[in-house]
Amino acid sequence: MADTTQPETPESGESAAQPSAPEAPAKQPKPPKPPKPSKDEKRAERLARQITAFAGSHGGAEGQIAHIGRGAVRIALVGADGEWGVLVAASRDSARRAAEIAGLTLSDDFDGELAAKVRTGPYEWTRMAGIQLGGPGNPPAAAS
């Protein structure tokens, strides 16, 4: 018997003379970059770090936000131990955002319960008396 083999015919319609090239993997689109934070957001994050540090040093903190002049808002902080401090923000929105990031409880007013928690020391009393009554000025700054 004679060797009568039939050439294979491609089943999918491809040409038998051209071998199929391996498919290149499809390029995946790069995920979009997150937007850069605005200047206000950066300021709020910096203030939030300061609030968090204050609260950590004083067993927690509460605060109150008040407008103090053109382009300035005060964040008054009162620690659980009675120590207090003040930070200044450029806008009320920035101050509120910083308080939100830091988890600071805000009071509407700086009177009543919040004011009663403030502990003033001899320095504050001397300083206040010095300004109002011509008393002694600030003590000399400690050498660093």
Coordinates of N, CA, C and O in Angstrom, one line a residue:
M1 N 0.8 -1.2 0.0 CA 0.0 0.0 0.0 C 0.9 1.2 0.0 O 1.9 1.3 0.6
A2 N 0.3 2.1 -0.6 CA 1.1 3.4 -0.8 C 0.8 4.3 0.4 O -0.3 4.2 1.0
D3 N 1.7 5.1 0.7 CA 1.6 6.0 1.8 C 0.7 7.1 1.4 O 1.2 8.0 0.6
T4 N -0.5 7.2 1.8 CA -1.4 8.3 1.4 C -1.9 9.0 2.6 O -3.0 8.8 3.1
T5 N -1.0 9.9 3.1 CA -1.4 10.7 4.2 C -1.9 12.0 3.7 O -1.4 12.6 2.8
Q6 N -2.9 12.4 4.3 CA -3.5 13.7 4.0 C -2.9 14.8 4.8 O -2.7 14.6 6.0
P7 N -2.6 16.0 4.2 CA -2.1 17.1 5.1 C -3.2 17.6 6.0 O -4.4 17.5 5.7
E8 N -2.8 17.9 7.2 CA -3.8 18.4 8.2 C -4.3 19.7 7.8 O -3.6 20.6 7.3
T9 N -5.6 19.9 7.9 CA -6.2 21.1 7.6 C -6.5 21.8 8.9 O -7.0 21.2 9.8
P10 N -6.3 23.1 9.0 CA -6.6 23.8 10.2 C -8.1 23.9 10.4 O -8.8 24.1 9.5
E11 N -8.5 23.7 11.7 CA -9.9 23.7 12.0 C -10.4 25.0 12.2 O -11.6 25.3 12.0
S12 N -9.6 26.0 12.6 CA -10.1 27.3 13.0 C -10.0 28.3 11.8 O -10.2 29.5 12.0
G13 N -9.7 27.8 10.6 CA -9.6 28.7 9.5 C -8.2 29.4 9.4 O -8.0 30.2 8.5
E14 N -7.2 29.0 10.2 CA -5.9 29.5 10.0 C -5.2 28.8 8.9 O -5.5 27.7 8.5
S15 N -4.3 29.5 8.3 CA -3.5 28.9 7.2 C -2.5 27.9 7.8 O -1.9 28.2 8.8
A16 N -2.3 26.8 7.1 CA -1.4 25.8 7.6 C 0.0 26.2 7.4 O 0.9 25.8 8.1
A17 N 0.3 27.1 6.5 CA 1.7 27.5 6.2 C 2.2 28.5 7.2 O 3.4 28.6 7.4
Q18 N 1.4 29.3 7.9 CA 1.8 30.2 8.9 C 1.5 29.8 10.3 O 0.4 29.6 10.7
P19 N 2.6 29.6 11.1 CA 2.3 29.2 12.5 C 1.8 30.4 13.2 O 2.2 31.6 12.9
S20 N 0.9 30.2 14.1 CA 0.4 31.3 14.9 C 1.4 31.8 15.9 O 2.0 31.0 16.6
A21 N 1.6 33.2 16.0 CA 2.5 33.8 17.0 C 1.8 33.8 18.3 O 0.6 34.0 18.4
P22 N 2.6 33.7 19.4 CA 1.9 33.7 20.7 C 1.4 35.2 20.9 O 2.1 36.2 20.5
E23 N 0.3 35.3 21.5 CA -0.3 36.6 21.8 C 0.4 37.3 22.9 O 0.7 36.7 23.9
A24 N 0.7 38.6 22.7 CA 1.3 39.4 23.7 C 0.3 39.8 24.7 O -0.9 40.0 24.4
P25 N 0.7 39.8 26.0 CA -0.3 40.1 27.0 C -0.7 41.5 26.8 O 0.0 42.4 26.5
A26 N -2.0 41.7 27.0 CA -2.6 43.1 26.9 C -2.0 44.0 28.0 O -1.9 43.6 29.1
K27 N -1.7 45.2 27.6 CA -1.2 46.2 28.6 C -2.3 46.6 29.5 O -3.4 46.9 29.1
Q28 N -2.1 46.5 30.8 CA -3.0 46.9 31.8 C -2.9 48.4 32.0 O -1.7 48.9 32.1
P29 N -3.9 49.2 32.0 CA -3.8 50.6 32.3 C -3.3 50.9 33.7 O -3.6 50.2 34.6
K30 N -2.4 51.9 33.8 CA -1.9 52.2 35.1 C -3.0 52.8 36.0 O -3.9 53.6 35.5
P31 N -3.1 52.5 37.2 CA -4.1 53.0 38.1 C -3.8 54.5 38.2 O -2.7 55.0 38.2
P32 N -4.9 55.3 38.3 CA -4.7 56.8 38.4 C -4.0 57.1 39.8 O -4.2 56.5 40.8
K33 N -3.1 58.1 39.7 CA -2.4 58.6 40.9 C -3.4 59.3 41.8 O -4.2 60.1 41.3
P34 N -3.3 59.1 43.1 CA -4.1 59.9 43.9 C -3.8 61.4 43.8 O -2.6 61.7 43.7
P35 N -4.8 62.2 43.9 CA -4.5 63.7 43.8 C -3.6 64.1 45.0 O -3.7 63.6 46.1
K36 N -2.8 65.1 44.7 CA -1.9 65.7 45.7 C -2.8 66.5 46.7 O -3.7 67.2 46.2
P37 N -2.5 66.4 48.0 CA -3.3 67.1 48.9 C -3.1 68.6 48.7 O -2.0 69.1 48.4
S38 N -4.1 69.4 48.9 CA -4.0 70.9 48.8 C -3.2 71.4 49.9 O -2.9 70.8 50.9
K39 N -2.9 72.7 49.8 CA -2.1 73.4 50.9 C -2.9 73.4 52.2 O -2.4 73.2 53.2
D40 N -4.3 73.6 52.0 CA -5.1 73.6 53.2 C -5.1 72.3 53.9 O -5.1 72.2 55.1
E41 N -5.1 71.2 53.1 CA -5.1 69.8 53.7 C -3.8 69.5 54.4 O -3.8 69.0 55.4
K42 N -2.7 70.0 53.8 CA -1.4 69.8 54.4 C -1.3 70.5 55.7 O -0.8 70.0 56.7
R43 N -1.8 71.8 55.7 CA -1.8 72.5 57.0 C -2.7 71.9 58.0 O -2.3 71.8 59.2
A44 N -3.8 71.4 57.6 CA -4.7 70.7 58.6 C -4.1 69.4 59.1 O -4.1 69.1 60.3
E45 N -3.3 68.7 58.3 CA -2.6 67.5 58.8 C -1.5 67.8 59.7 O -1.3 67.1 60.7
R46 N -0.8 68.9 59.5 CA 0.3 69.4 60.4 C -0.3 69.8 61.7 O 0.2 69.4 62.8
L47 N -1.4 70.6 61.7 CA -2.1 70.9 62.9 C -2.6 69.7 63.7 O -2.5 69.7 64.9
A48 N -3.2 68.8 62.9 CA -3.7 67.5 63.6 C -2.6 66.8 64.3 O -2.8 66.2 65.4
R49 N -1.4 66.7 63.7 CA -0.2 66.1 64.4 C 0.1 66.8 65.7 O 0.4 66.2 66.7
Q50 N 0.1 68.2 65.7 CA 0.3 68.9 66.9 C -0.7 68.7 67.9 O -0.4 68.6 69.1
I51 N -2.0 68.7 67.5 CA -3.1 68.4 68.4 C -2.9 67.0 69.1 O -3.1 66.8 70.3
T52 N -2.6 66.0 68.2 CA -2.4 64.7 68.7 C -1.3 64.6 69.7 O -1.4 63.9 70.7
A53 N -0.2 65.3 69.4 CA 1.0 65.3 70.3 C 0.6 65.9 71.7 O 0.9 65.4 72.7
F54 N -0.1 67.0 71.6 CA -0.6 67.7 72.8 C -1.5 66.8 73.7 O -1.3 66.6 74.9
A55 N -2.5 66.2 73.0 CA -3.4 65.3 73.7 C -2.6 64.1 74.3 O -2.9 63.7 75.4
G56 N -1.6 63.6 73.6 CA -0.8 62.4 74.1 C 0.0 62.8 75.3 O 0.2 62.0 76.2
S57 N 0.4 64.1 75.4 CA 1.2 64.5 76.5 C 0.4 64.9 77.7 O 0.9 64.9 78.8
H58 N -0.9 65.1 77.5 CA -1.7 65.6 78.6 C -2.9 64.7 78.9 O -3.9 65.2 79.5
G59 N -2.9 63.5 78.5 CA -3.9 62.5 78.9 C -5.2 62.8 78.1 O -6.3 62.4 78.6
G60 N -5.2 63.3 76.9 CA -6.4 63.7 76.2 C -6.5 65.2 76.1 O -5.8 65.9 76.8
A61 N -7.5 65.6 75.3 CA -7.7 67.0 75.1 C -9.1 67.3 74.6 O -9.7 66.5 73.9
E62 N -9.5 68.5 74.9 CA -10.7 69.1 74.3 C -10.3 70.4 73.7 O -9.2 71.0 74.0
G63 N -11.1 71.0 72.8 CA -10.7 72.2 72.2 C -11.9 73.1 71.9 O -13.1 72.7 72.0
Q64 N -11.6 74.3 71.4 CA -12.6 75.3 71.0 C -12.0 76.1 69.9 O -10.8 76.5 70.0
I65 N -12.7 76.4 68.8 CA -12.2 77.2 67.7 C -12.9 78.5 67.7 O -14.1 78.6 67.9
A66 N -12.1 79.6 67.5 CA -12.6 81.0 67.6 C -11.9 81.8 66.5 O -10.6 81.7 66.4
H67 N -12.6 82.7 65.9 CA -12.0 83.6 64.9 C -11.2 84.7 65.7 O -11.7 85.2 66.7
I68 N -9.9 84.9 65.4 CA -9.2 85.9 66.1 C -8.7 87.1 65.3 O -8.0 88.0 65.8
G69 N -9.0 87.1 64.0 CA -8.6 88.3 63.2 C -8.6 87.8 61.7 O -8.9 86.7 61.4
R70 N -8.2 88.8 60.9 CA -8.2 88.5 59.5 C -7.3 87.3 59.2 O -6.1 87.4 59.4
G71 N -7.8 86.3 58.6 CA -7.0 85.2 58.2 C -6.4 84.4 59.3 O -5.4 83.7 59.1
A72 N -7.1 84.4 60.5 CA -6.6 83.6 61.6 C -7.7 83.1 62.5 O -8.7 83.8 62.8
V73 N -7.5 81.8 62.8 CA -8.5 81.1 63.7 C -7.7 80.4 64.8 O -6.7 79.8 64.5
R74 N -8.2 80.6 66.0 CA -7.5 80.0 67.2 C -8.1 78.7 67.5 O -9.3 78.5 67.5
I75 N -7.2 77.7 67.8 CA -7.7 76.4 68.3 C -7.1 76.4 69.7 O -5.9 76.2 70.0
A76 N -8.0 76.6 70.7 CA -7.6 76.5 72.1 C -7.7 75.1 72.6 O -8.7 74.4 72.4
L77 N -6.6 74.5 73.1 CA -6.6 73.2 73.6 C -6.5 73.1 75.1 O -5.8 73.9 75.7
V78 N -7.3 72.2 75.7 CA -7.2 72.0 77.2 C -7.0 70.5 77.4 O -7.9 69.7 77.0
G79 N -5.9 70.2 78.0 CA -5.6 68.8 78.3 C -6.4 68.3 79.5 O -6.9 69.1 80.3
A80 N -6.5 67.0 79.6 CA -7.2 66.4 80.7 C -6.6 66.7 82.0 O -7.2 66.7 83.1
D81 N -5.3 67.0 82.0 CA -4.6 67.4 83.3 C -4.7 68.9 83.6 O -4.1 69.3 84.5
G82 N -5.4 69.6 82.8 CA -5.6 71.1 83.0 C -4.6 72.0 82.3 O -4.8 73.2 82.2
E83 N -3.6 71.4 81.7 CA -2.6 72.2 80.9 C -3.4 72.7 79.6 O -4.3 72.0 79.1
W84 N -2.9 73.8 79.1 CA -3.6 74.4 77.9 C -2.6 74.9 77.0 O -1.5 75.2 77.3
G85 N -3.1 75.1 75.7 CA -2.2 75.6 74.7 C -3.1 76.2 73.6 O -4.3 75.9 73.5
V86 N -2.5 76.9 72.7 CA -3.2 77.5 71.5 C -2.4 77.2 70.3 O -1.2 77.3 70.2
L87 N -3.2 76.9 69.2 CA -2.6 76.8 67.9 C -3.4 77.7 67.0 O -4.6 78.1 67.3
V88 N -2.8 78.2 65.9 CA -3.4 79.1 65.0 C -3.5 78.5 63.6 O -2.5 78.0 63.1
A89 N -4.7 78.6 63.1 CA -5.0 78.0 61.7 C -5.3 79.2 60.8 O -5.7 80.3 61.2
A90 N -5.2 79.0 59.5 CA -5.4 80.0 58.5 C -6.9 80.2 58.3 O -7.4 81.3 57.9
S91 N -7.7 79.2 58.5 CA -9.2 79.3 58.2 C -9.9 78.4 59.2 O -9.4 77.4 59.7
R92 N -11.2 78.6 59.3 CA -12.1 77.8 60.2 C -12.2 76.4 59.6 O -12.1 75.4 60.3
D93 N -12.2 76.3 58.3 CA -12.3 75.0 57.6 C -11.1 74.1 58.0 O -11.1 73.0 58.3
S94 N -9.9 74.8 57.9 CA -8.6 74.1 58.2 C -8.6 73.7 59.6 O -8.2 72.6 59.9
A95 N -9.1 74.5 60.5 CA -9.1 74.2 62.0 C -10.0 73.1 62.2 O -9.7 72.1 63.0
R96 N -11.2 73.1 61.6 CA -12.2 72.0 61.9 C -11.7 70.7 61.3 O -11.8 69.6 61.9
R97 N -11.0 70.8 60.1 CA -10.5 69.5 59.5 C -9.4 68.9 60.4 O -9.3 67.7 60.6
A98 N -8.5 69.8 60.9 CA -7.4 69.3 61.8 C -8.0 68.7 63.1 O -7.6 67.6 63.5
A99 N -9.1 69.3 63.6 CA -9.7 68.7 64.8 C -10.3 67.4 64.5 O -10.3 66.4 65.3
E100 N -10.9 67.3 63.3 CA -11.5 66.0 62.9 C -10.5 64.9 62.7 O -10.7 63.8 63.1
I101 N -9.4 65.3 62.0 CA -8.3 64.3 61.8 C -7.8 63.8 63.1 O -7.5 62.6 63.3
A102 N -7.6 64.7 64.1 CA -7.0 64.4 65.4 C -8.0 63.7 66.4 O -7.6 63.2 67.4
G103 N -9.3 63.8 66.0 CA -10.3 63.2 66.9 C -10.5 64.1 68.1 O -10.9 63.6 69.2
L104 N -10.4 65.4 68.0 CA -10.5 66.4 69.1 C -12.0 66.7 69.3 O -12.7 67.0 68.3
T105 N -12.4 66.6 70.5 CA -13.8 67.0 70.9 C -13.8 68.6 71.0 O -13.0 69.2 71.7
L106 N -14.7 69.2 70.2 CA -14.8 70.6 70.2 C -16.0 71.1 71.0 O -17.1 70.6 71.0
S107 N -15.8 72.2 71.8 CA -16.8 72.9 72.5 C -17.3 74.1 71.7 O -16.5 74.7 71.0
D108 N -18.5 74.5 71.9 CA -19.0 75.7 71.2 C -18.4 77.0 71.8 O -18.1 77.9 71.0
D109 N -18.2 77.1 73.1 CA -17.7 78.2 73.7 C -16.6 77.9 74.7 O -16.5 76.7 75.2
F110 N -15.7 78.9 75.0 CA -14.7 78.6 76.0 C -15.1 79.2 77.3 O -14.6 80.2 77.8
D111 N -16.1 78.6 77.8 CA -16.6 79.0 79.1 C -17.3 77.8 79.8 O -17.3 76.7 79.2
G112 N -17.7 77.9 81.0 CA -18.4 76.8 81.7 C -17.4 75.7 81.9 O -16.3 75.9 82.5
E113 N -17.8 74.5 81.5 CA -17.0 73.3 81.8 C -15.6 73.3 81.3 O -14.6 72.9 81.9
L114 N -15.4 73.8 80.0 CA -14.1 73.8 79.4 C -13.2 74.8 80.1 O -12.0 74.4 80.5
A115 N -13.7 75.9 80.4 CA -12.8 76.9 81.1 C -12.5 76.5 82.5 O -11.4 76.7 83.1
A116 N -13.4 75.8 83.2 CA -13.2 75.3 84.5 C -12.1 74.2 84.6 O -11.4 74.0 85.6
K117 N -11.8 73.6 83.5 CA -10.7 72.5 83.4 C -9.3 73.1 83.3 O -8.3 72.4 83.6
V118 N -9.2 74.4 82.9 CA -7.9 75.0 82.7 C -7.3 75.3 84.1 O -7.9 75.8 85.0
R119 N -6.0 74.9 84.2 CA -5.2 75.1 85.4 C -4.2 76.2 85.0 O -3.3 75.9 84.2
T120 N -4.2 77.3 85.7 CA -3.2 78.3 85.5 C -2.2 78.3 86.6 O -2.5 77.9 87.8
G121 N -1.0 78.6 86.3 CA 0.1 78.5 87.3 C 0.6 79.9 87.6 O 0.1 80.9 87.2
P122 N 1.7 79.9 88.4 CA 2.2 81.2 88.8 C 2.7 82.1 87.7 O 2.6 83.3 87.7
Y123 N 3.2 81.5 86.6 CA 3.7 82.2 85.5 C 2.5 83.0 84.9 O 2.7 84.2 84.6
E124 N 1.4 82.4 84.6 CA 0.2 83.1 84.0 C -0.2 84.2 84.9 O -0.5 85.3 84.4
W125 N -0.3 84.0 86.2 CA -0.8 85.0 87.1 C 0.2 86.2 87.2 O -0.2 87.3 87.2
T126 N 1.5 85.9 87.2 CA 2.5 86.9 87.2 C 2.4 87.7 85.9 O 2.5 88.9 85.9
R127 N 2.3 87.0 84.8 CA 2.3 87.6 83.5 C 1.1 88.5 83.4 O 1.2 89.6 82.9
M128 N -0.1 88.0 83.8 CA -1.3 88.8 83.7 C -1.2 90.1 84.5 O -1.6 91.2 84.1
A129 N -0.7 89.9 85.8 CA -0.6 91.0 86.7 C 0.5 92.0 86.1 O 0.3 93.2 86.2
G130 N 1.5 91.5 85.5 CA 2.6 92.3 85.0 C 2.1 93.2 83.8 O 2.4 94.4 83.7
I131 N 1.2 92.6 83.0 CA 0.7 93.4 81.9 C -0.3 94.5 82.4 O -0.3 95.6 82.0
Q132 N -1.2 94.1 83.3 CA -2.3 94.9 83.7 C -1.8 96.0 84.8 O -2.3 97.1 84.7
L133 N -1.0 95.6 85.7 CA -0.7 96.4 86.8 C 0.7 97.0 86.9 O 1.2 97.6 87.9
G134 N 1.5 96.7 85.8 CA 2.9 97.2 85.8 C 3.8 96.3 86.7 O 4.8 96.7 87.1
G135 N 3.3 95.1 87.0 CA 4.1 94.2 87.8 C 5.3 93.6 87.1 O 5.7 94.1 86.0
P136 N 5.9 92.6 87.6 CA 7.1 92.0 87.0 C 6.8 91.5 85.6 O 5.7 91.0 85.4
G137 N 7.8 91.6 84.8 CA 7.7 91.1 83.4 C 7.9 89.6 83.4 O 7.9 88.9 84.4
N138 N 8.0 89.1 82.2 CA 8.3 87.7 82.0 C 9.6 87.2 82.6 O 10.6 88.0 82.6
P139 N 9.7 86.1 83.2 CA 11.0 85.6 83.7 C 11.9 85.4 82.5 O 11.4 85.1 81.4
P140 N 13.2 85.4 82.7 CA 14.1 85.2 81.6 C 13.9 83.8 81.1 O 13.6 82.8 81.8
A141 N 14.1 83.7 79.8 CA 13.9 82.4 79.1 C 15.0 81.4 79.6 O 16.2 81.8 79.8
A142 N 14.7 80.2 79.7 CA 15.7 79.1 80.1 C 16.6 78.9 79.0 O 16.2 78.9 77.8
A143 N 17.9 78.7 79.3 CA 18.9 78.4 78.3 C 18.6 77.1 77.7 O 18.3 76.1 78.4
S144 N 18.7 77.0 76.4 CA 18.5 75.7 75.7 C 19.7 74.8 75.6 O 20.8 75.2 75.5

